[in-house]
Tab-separated table of C-alpha atoms and ligand atoms in Angstrom:
chain	number	residue	atom	x	y	z
A	125	UNK	CA	70.033	99.052	136.025
A	126	UNK	CA	69.436	95.371	135.342
A	127	UNK	CA	66.109	93.940	134.338
A	128	UNK	CA	66.097	91.683	137.404
A	129	UNK	CA	66.828	94.287	140.051
A	130	UNK	CA	64.889	93.948	143.272
A	131	UNK	CA	63.770	90.382	142.695
A	132	UNK	CA	65.880	88.862	145.495
A	133	UNK	CA	64.238	91.320	147.871
A	134	UNK	CA	60.824	90.135	146.693
A	135	UNK	CA	61.804	86.501	147.348
A	136	UNK	CA	62.680	87.526	150.898
A	137	UNK	CA	59.500	89.507	151.612
A	138	UNK	CA	57.105	87.213	149.709
A	139	UNK	CA	55.610	85.475	152.804
A	140	UNK	CA	54.502	88.776	154.338
A	141	UNK	CA	53.934	90.696	151.126
A	142	UNK	CA	50.145	90.568	150.843
A	143	UNK	CA	49.428	91.447	154.456
A	144	UNK	CA	51.893	94.347	154.473
A	145	UNK	CA	50.441	95.926	151.298
A	146	UNK	CA	46.777	96.159	152.139
A	147	UNK	CA	45.862	92.502	151.583
A	148	UNK	CA	42.701	91.518	149.758
A	149	UNK	CA	41.175	94.982	150.141
A	150	UNK	CA	43.923	96.550	147.997
A	151	UNK	CA	43.738	93.738	145.431
A	152	UNK	CA	39.941	93.872	145.197
A	153	UNK	CA	40.131	97.641	144.800
A	154	UNK	CA	42.608	97.300	141.941
A	155	UNK	CA	40.474	94.612	140.295
A	156	UNK	CA	37.432	96.902	140.515
A	157	UNK	CA	39.440	99.653	138.810
A	158	UNK	CA	40.802	97.385	136.068
A	159	UNK	CA	37.709	95.297	135.317
A	160	UNK	CA	35.693	98.001	133.479
A	161	UNK	CA	38.670	98.547	131.167
A	162	UNK	CA	39.081	94.866	130.321
A	163	UNK	CA	37.179	92.672	127.864
A	164	UNK	CA	35.981	89.659	129.893
A	165	UNK	CA	35.961	87.556	126.726
A	166	UNK	CA	39.724	87.850	126.205
A	167	UNK	CA	42.619	86.617	128.349
A	168	UNK	CA	44.657	89.047	130.446
A	169	UNK	CA	48.441	88.949	130.818
A	170	UNK	CA	49.519	90.197	134.273
A	171	UNK	CA	53.166	91.297	133.991
A	172	UNK	CA	54.769	91.295	137.455
A	173	UNK	CA	51.914	89.231	138.885
A	174	UNK	CA	53.701	88.826	142.247
A	175	UNK	CA	51.716	86.643	144.660
A	176	UNK	CA	48.767	86.699	142.263
A	177	UNK	CA	46.578	88.558	144.717
A	178	UNK	CA	45.283	91.065	142.132
A	179	UNK	CA	45.055	88.416	139.401
A	180	UNK	CA	42.973	86.235	141.747
A	181	UNK	CA	40.540	89.101	142.270
A	182	UNK	CA	40.259	89.568	138.492
A	183	UNK	CA	39.723	85.813	138.120
A	184	UNK	CA	36.928	86.016	140.693
A	185	UNK	CA	35.328	88.657	138.445
A	186	UNK	CA	35.297	86.302	135.466
A	187	UNK	CA	38.613	87.114	133.745
A	188	UNK	CA	41.122	84.504	132.625
A	189	UNK	CA	44.494	85.772	133.838
A	190	UNK	CA	48.005	84.543	132.994
A	191	UNK	CA	50.823	85.816	135.204
A	192	UNK	CA	54.558	86.348	134.761
A	193	UNK	CA	57.086	87.334	137.406
A	194	UNK	CA	60.810	87.016	138.069
A	195	UNK	CA	60.539	86.221	141.774
A	196	UNK	CA	60.037	82.525	142.459
A	197	UNK	CA	59.156	83.376	146.068
A	198	UNK	CA	56.271	85.591	144.973
A	199	UNK	CA	55.232	83.128	142.256
A	200	UNK	CA	54.964	80.238	144.725
A	201	UNK	CA	51.910	81.977	146.198
A	202	UNK	CA	50.606	82.913	142.742
A	203	UNK	CA	50.789	79.249	141.730
A	204	UNK	CA	48.527	78.350	144.657
A	205	UNK	CA	46.074	81.015	143.586
A	206	UNK	CA	46.126	80.717	139.805
A	207	UNK	CA	47.450	77.225	139.124
A	208	UNK	CA	49.589	76.557	136.067
A	209	UNK	CA	48.741	79.873	134.401
A	210	UNK	CA	51.850	81.469	135.962
A	211	UNK	CA	55.486	81.341	134.858
A	212	UNK	CA	58.874	82.744	135.747
A	213	UNK	CA	59.713	85.426	133.212
A	214	UNK	CA	61.350	88.805	132.873
A	215	UNK	CA	59.109	91.740	131.953
A	216	UNK	CA	61.995	92.920	129.789
A	217	UNK	CA	62.019	89.675	127.784
A	218	UNK	CA	58.487	88.362	127.598
A	219	UNK	CA	58.177	84.730	126.491
A	220	UNK	CA	55.177	85.679	124.378
A	221	UNK	CA	54.603	85.742	120.607
A	222	UNK	CA	54.710	89.084	118.804
A	223	UNK	CA	51.259	90.606	118.282
A	224	UNK	CA	49.482	87.936	120.338
A	225	UNK	CA	48.219	89.840	123.404
A	226	UNK	CA	44.945	91.792	123.523
A	227	UNK	CA	45.211	93.071	127.062
A	228	UNK	CA	47.986	93.240	129.625
A	229	UNK	CA	48.128	94.754	133.093
A	230	UNK	CA	50.820	95.662	135.612
A	231	UNK	CA	50.080	96.768	139.142
A	232	UNK	CA	52.910	98.223	141.194
A	233	UNK	CA	55.587	96.785	138.877
A	234	UNK	CA	57.366	99.672	137.212
A	235	UNK	CA	58.598	101.417	140.375
A	236	UNK	CA	60.473	98.280	141.444
A	237	UNK	CA	63.347	98.526	139.029
A	238	UNK	CA	62.802	96.941	135.620
A	239	UNK	CA	64.098	99.180	132.849
A	240	UNK	CA	61.026	101.110	131.688
A	241	UNK	CA	62.226	101.320	128.078
A	242	UNK	CA	62.804	97.564	127.901
A	243	UNK	CA	59.393	96.776	129.399
A	244	UNK	CA	57.626	99.083	126.932
A	245	UNK	CA	59.693	97.645	124.035
A	246	UNK	CA	58.286	94.272	124.954
A	247	UNK	CA	54.743	95.443	125.586
A	248	UNK	CA	54.694	97.234	122.225
A	249	UNK	CA	55.955	94.044	120.585
A	250	UNK	CA	53.498	91.572	122.136
A	251	UNK	CA	50.323	93.678	121.919
A	252	UNK	CA	48.195	93.193	118.856
A	253	UNK	CA	46.839	96.305	117.092
A	254	UNK	CA	44.101	97.737	119.311
A	255	UNK	CA	45.578	95.940	122.331
A	256	UNK	CA	45.902	97.735	125.655
A	257	UNK	CA	48.362	97.838	128.544
A	258	UNK	CA	46.805	98.974	131.828
A	259	UNK	CA	49.185	100.154	134.539
A	260	UNK	CA	48.401	100.994	138.145
A	261	UNK	CA	51.400	102.964	139.377
A	262	UNK	CA	52.687	102.713	142.912
A	263	UNK	CA	53.229	106.460	142.900
A	264	UNK	CA	49.511	107.260	142.892
A	265	UNK	CA	49.289	110.513	144.710
A	266	UNK	CA	51.493	110.946	147.758
A	267	UNK	CA	49.853	111.261	151.190
A	268	UNK	CA	50.436	114.769	152.564
A	269	UNK	CA	50.392	113.872	156.282
A	270	UNK	CA	53.507	114.126	158.485
A	271	UNK	CA	54.518	110.503	157.787
A	272	UNK	CA	54.162	111.198	154.061
A	273	UNK	CA	56.524	114.175	154.247
A	274	UNK	CA	59.247	112.154	155.995
A	275	UNK	CA	58.848	109.083	153.788
A	276	UNK	CA	58.584	111.198	150.616
A	277	UNK	CA	61.959	112.743	151.441
A	278	UNK	CA	63.422	109.270	151.884
A	279	UNK	CA	62.079	108.206	148.487
A	280	UNK	CA	63.553	111.287	146.832
A	281	UNK	CA	66.955	110.738	148.470
A	282	UNK	CA	67.027	107.040	147.525
A	283	UNK	CA	66.034	107.834	143.950
A	284	UNK	CA	67.577	111.183	143.032
A	285	UNK	CA	67.337	110.374	139.305
A	286	UNK	CA	63.653	109.394	139.663
A	287	UNK	CA	64.167	105.999	137.962
A	288	UNK	CA	61.458	104.539	140.201
A	289	UNK	CA	58.855	107.070	139.131
A	290	UNK	CA	56.014	105.301	137.409
A	291	UNK	CA	53.493	108.063	136.706
A	292	UNK	CA	52.241	109.377	133.347
A	293	UNK	CA	54.873	112.114	133.120
A	294	UNK	CA	57.637	109.488	133.093
A	295	UNK	CA	55.912	106.662	131.237
A	296	UNK	CA	53.843	108.391	128.522
A	297	UNK	CA	56.881	109.617	126.525
A	298	UNK	CA	58.570	106.203	126.869
A	299	UNK	CA	55.452	104.440	125.598
A	300	UNK	CA	54.867	106.920	122.782
A	301	UNK	CA	58.470	106.541	121.573
A	302	UNK	CA	57.576	102.878	120.996
A	303	UNK	CA	54.414	103.556	119.030
A	304	UNK	CA	51.930	103.175	121.887
A	305	UNK	CA	49.367	105.888	122.560
A	306	UNK	CA	48.768	107.073	126.118
A	307	UNK	CA	44.969	107.337	126.414
A	308	UNK	CA	45.100	108.972	129.848
A	309	UNK	CA	44.232	107.976	133.398
A	310	UNK	CA	40.993	106.171	134.213
A	311	UNK	CA	39.180	104.662	137.195
A	312	UNK	CA	40.562	107.059	139.788
A	313	UNK	CA	39.833	105.738	143.273
A	314	UNK	CA	40.536	107.694	146.442
A	315	UNK	CA	41.850	105.491	149.212
A	316	UNK	CA	42.651	106.074	152.851
A	317	UNK	CA	44.480	103.903	155.307
A	318	UNK	CA	45.663	104.300	158.887
A	319	UNK	CA	49.216	103.816	160.072
A	320	UNK	CA	51.205	105.162	163.029
A	321	UNK	CA	54.737	106.538	162.712
A	322	UNK	CA	56.001	103.606	164.790
A	323	UNK	CA	54.338	101.038	162.524
A	324	UNK	CA	55.728	102.814	159.475
A	325	UNK	CA	59.222	102.809	161.021
A	326	UNK	CA	58.881	99.054	161.601
A	327	UNK	CA	57.757	98.499	157.991
A	328	UNK	CA	60.758	100.424	156.706
A	329	UNK	CA	63.133	98.036	158.498
A	330	UNK	CA	61.112	95.116	157.142
A	331	UNK	CA	61.820	96.193	153.561
A	332	UNK	CA	58.765	98.302	152.769
A	333	UNK	CA	60.679	100.179	150.113
A	334	UNK	CA	62.030	97.617	147.702
A	335	UNK	CA	63.299	98.274	144.238
A	336	UNK	CA	66.150	99.748	142.308
A	337	UNK	CA	67.410	102.810	144.058
A	338	UNK	CA	70.405	104.730	142.873
A	339	UNK	CA	71.538	104.700	146.507
A	340	UNK	CA	72.071	101.149	147.790
A	341	UNK	CA	74.022	99.196	150.442
A	342	UNK	CA	75.284	101.116	153.472
A	343	UNK	CA	74.096	104.419	152.013
A	344	UNK	CA	70.522	103.171	151.782
A	345	UNK	CA	70.709	101.521	155.217
A	346	UNK	CA	71.851	104.823	156.739
A	347	UNK	CA	69.067	106.811	155.063
A	348	UNK	CA	66.428	104.308	156.189
A	349	UNK	CA	67.812	104.377	159.757
A	350	UNK	CA	67.701	108.202	159.794
A	351	UNK	CA	64.122	108.113	158.509
A	352	UNK	CA	63.120	105.669	161.235
A	353	UNK	CA	64.495	108.062	163.853
A	354	UNK	CA	62.609	110.988	162.304
A	355	UNK	CA	59.373	108.982	162.266
A	356	UNK	CA	59.765	108.005	165.924
A	357	UNK	CA	60.423	111.669	166.801
A	358	UNK	CA	57.071	112.801	165.339
A	359	UNK	CA	54.415	113.818	167.900
A	360	UNK	CA	52.396	110.864	169.261
A	361	UNK	CA	54.282	108.175	167.312
A	362	UNK	CA	51.792	105.502	168.379
A	363	UNK	CA	48.743	107.359	167.127
A	364	UNK	CA	47.705	106.241	163.620
A	365	UNK	CA	47.345	108.940	160.965
A	366	UNK	CA	44.664	108.699	158.323
A	367	UNK	CA	46.635	108.680	155.091
A	368	UNK	CA	44.774	109.742	151.941
A	369	UNK	CA	45.856	108.861	148.411
A	370	UNK	CA	44.300	108.146	145.030
A	371	UNK	CA	45.020	105.163	142.803
A	372	UNK	CA	44.403	105.341	139.058
A	373	UNK	CA	44.882	103.250	135.942
A	374	UNK	CA	47.060	104.467	133.054
A	375	UNK	CA	45.783	103.240	129.696
A	376	UNK	CA	48.297	102.605	126.890
A	377	UNK	CA	47.042	101.423	123.502
A	378	UNK	CA	48.677	100.037	120.381
A	379	UNK	CA	46.995	101.788	117.444
B	135	SAM	C1	55.427	95.417	144.261
B	135	SAM	S1	55.270	93.814	143.574
B	135	SAM	C2	53.639	93.867	142.871
B	135	SAM	C3	53.080	92.517	142.629
B	135	SAM	C4	51.632	92.504	142.142
B	135	SAM	N1	51.512	93.070	140.824
B	135	SAM	C5	50.729	93.206	143.122
B	135	SAM	O1	50.205	94.299	142.817
B	135	SAM	O2	50.534	92.657	144.230
B	135	SAM	C6	56.316	93.895	142.139
B	135	SAM	C7	56.515	92.553	141.471
B	135	SAM	O3	57.229	92.783	140.251
B	135	SAM	C8	58.164	91.742	140.087
B	135	SAM	N2	59.235	92.176	139.173
B	135	SAM	C9	60.184	93.118	139.368
B	135	SAM	N3	60.973	93.228	138.280
B	135	SAM	C10	60.499	92.322	137.371
B	135	SAM	C11	60.881	91.959	136.055
B	135	SAM	N4	61.920	92.526	135.449
B	135	SAM	N5	60.180	90.998	135.434
B	135	SAM	C12	59.117	90.389	136.038
B	135	SAM	N6	58.716	90.692	137.273
B	135	SAM	C13	59.385	91.643	137.945
B	135	SAM	C14	58.657	91.453	141.496
B	135	SAM	O4	59.237	90.166	141.585
B	135	SAM	C15	57.355	91.572	142.283
B	135	SAM	O5	56.675	90.360	142.366
């Protein structure tokens, strides 16, 4: 796995990224979850800032946010939102002084492919003692509706080694091996959204699942095509399902 995996895909999907991922409502929700865990008097480093949509919501709540990302396509939008506080950088090689960061966040970064060990090496290096790294995983809890079953199977088949898993079971041991303490999950927030099987099938073709899968190329294309067919074969494929999940924040601290 390379540190830059998936970034070309993010360049390609950048123009439609925000709208296809819940837009401002998702970003505001994440900001509401993160804000109580952040000190408003200290700057925040957003690693994998993307289009800056979450960072902008934190900024609106009084935080000063700096953002790093590898995708220039995503960063172009972040630059509009955050101005010159964003830069192109690899989460696995942060251009930041050792021991200089009090608080860092990543939302929906670690499932996209960067090597988890390398990211936590860097986070452990740049945090100052007492500093925190707050992570909102993409995994959350999986919706249990019929779309969720079909899409969950796709995710498992594209990632048989679970390298995209970004929950506490995967990340806590990696962080603790680097001297960080996992303080647990905070700010749990149930969410629900509506999507029909047909809309989900369309999103799959549009690159909904980006990141570093063990299965790529034709193999991945075939699996996605099969999944589309299964989604369209579900009963009432045009009727939206209410999909229930919960997002939470993982808190890592440097003692
Ligand atoms: C799913 S998006 C999430 C963006 C943003 N945090 C949000 O919640 O809207 C993942 C982002 O991580 C970035 N990314 C992936 N690997 C990276 C790496 N090694 N270093 C920096 N950014 C990376 C991608 O370019 C993309 O912008």
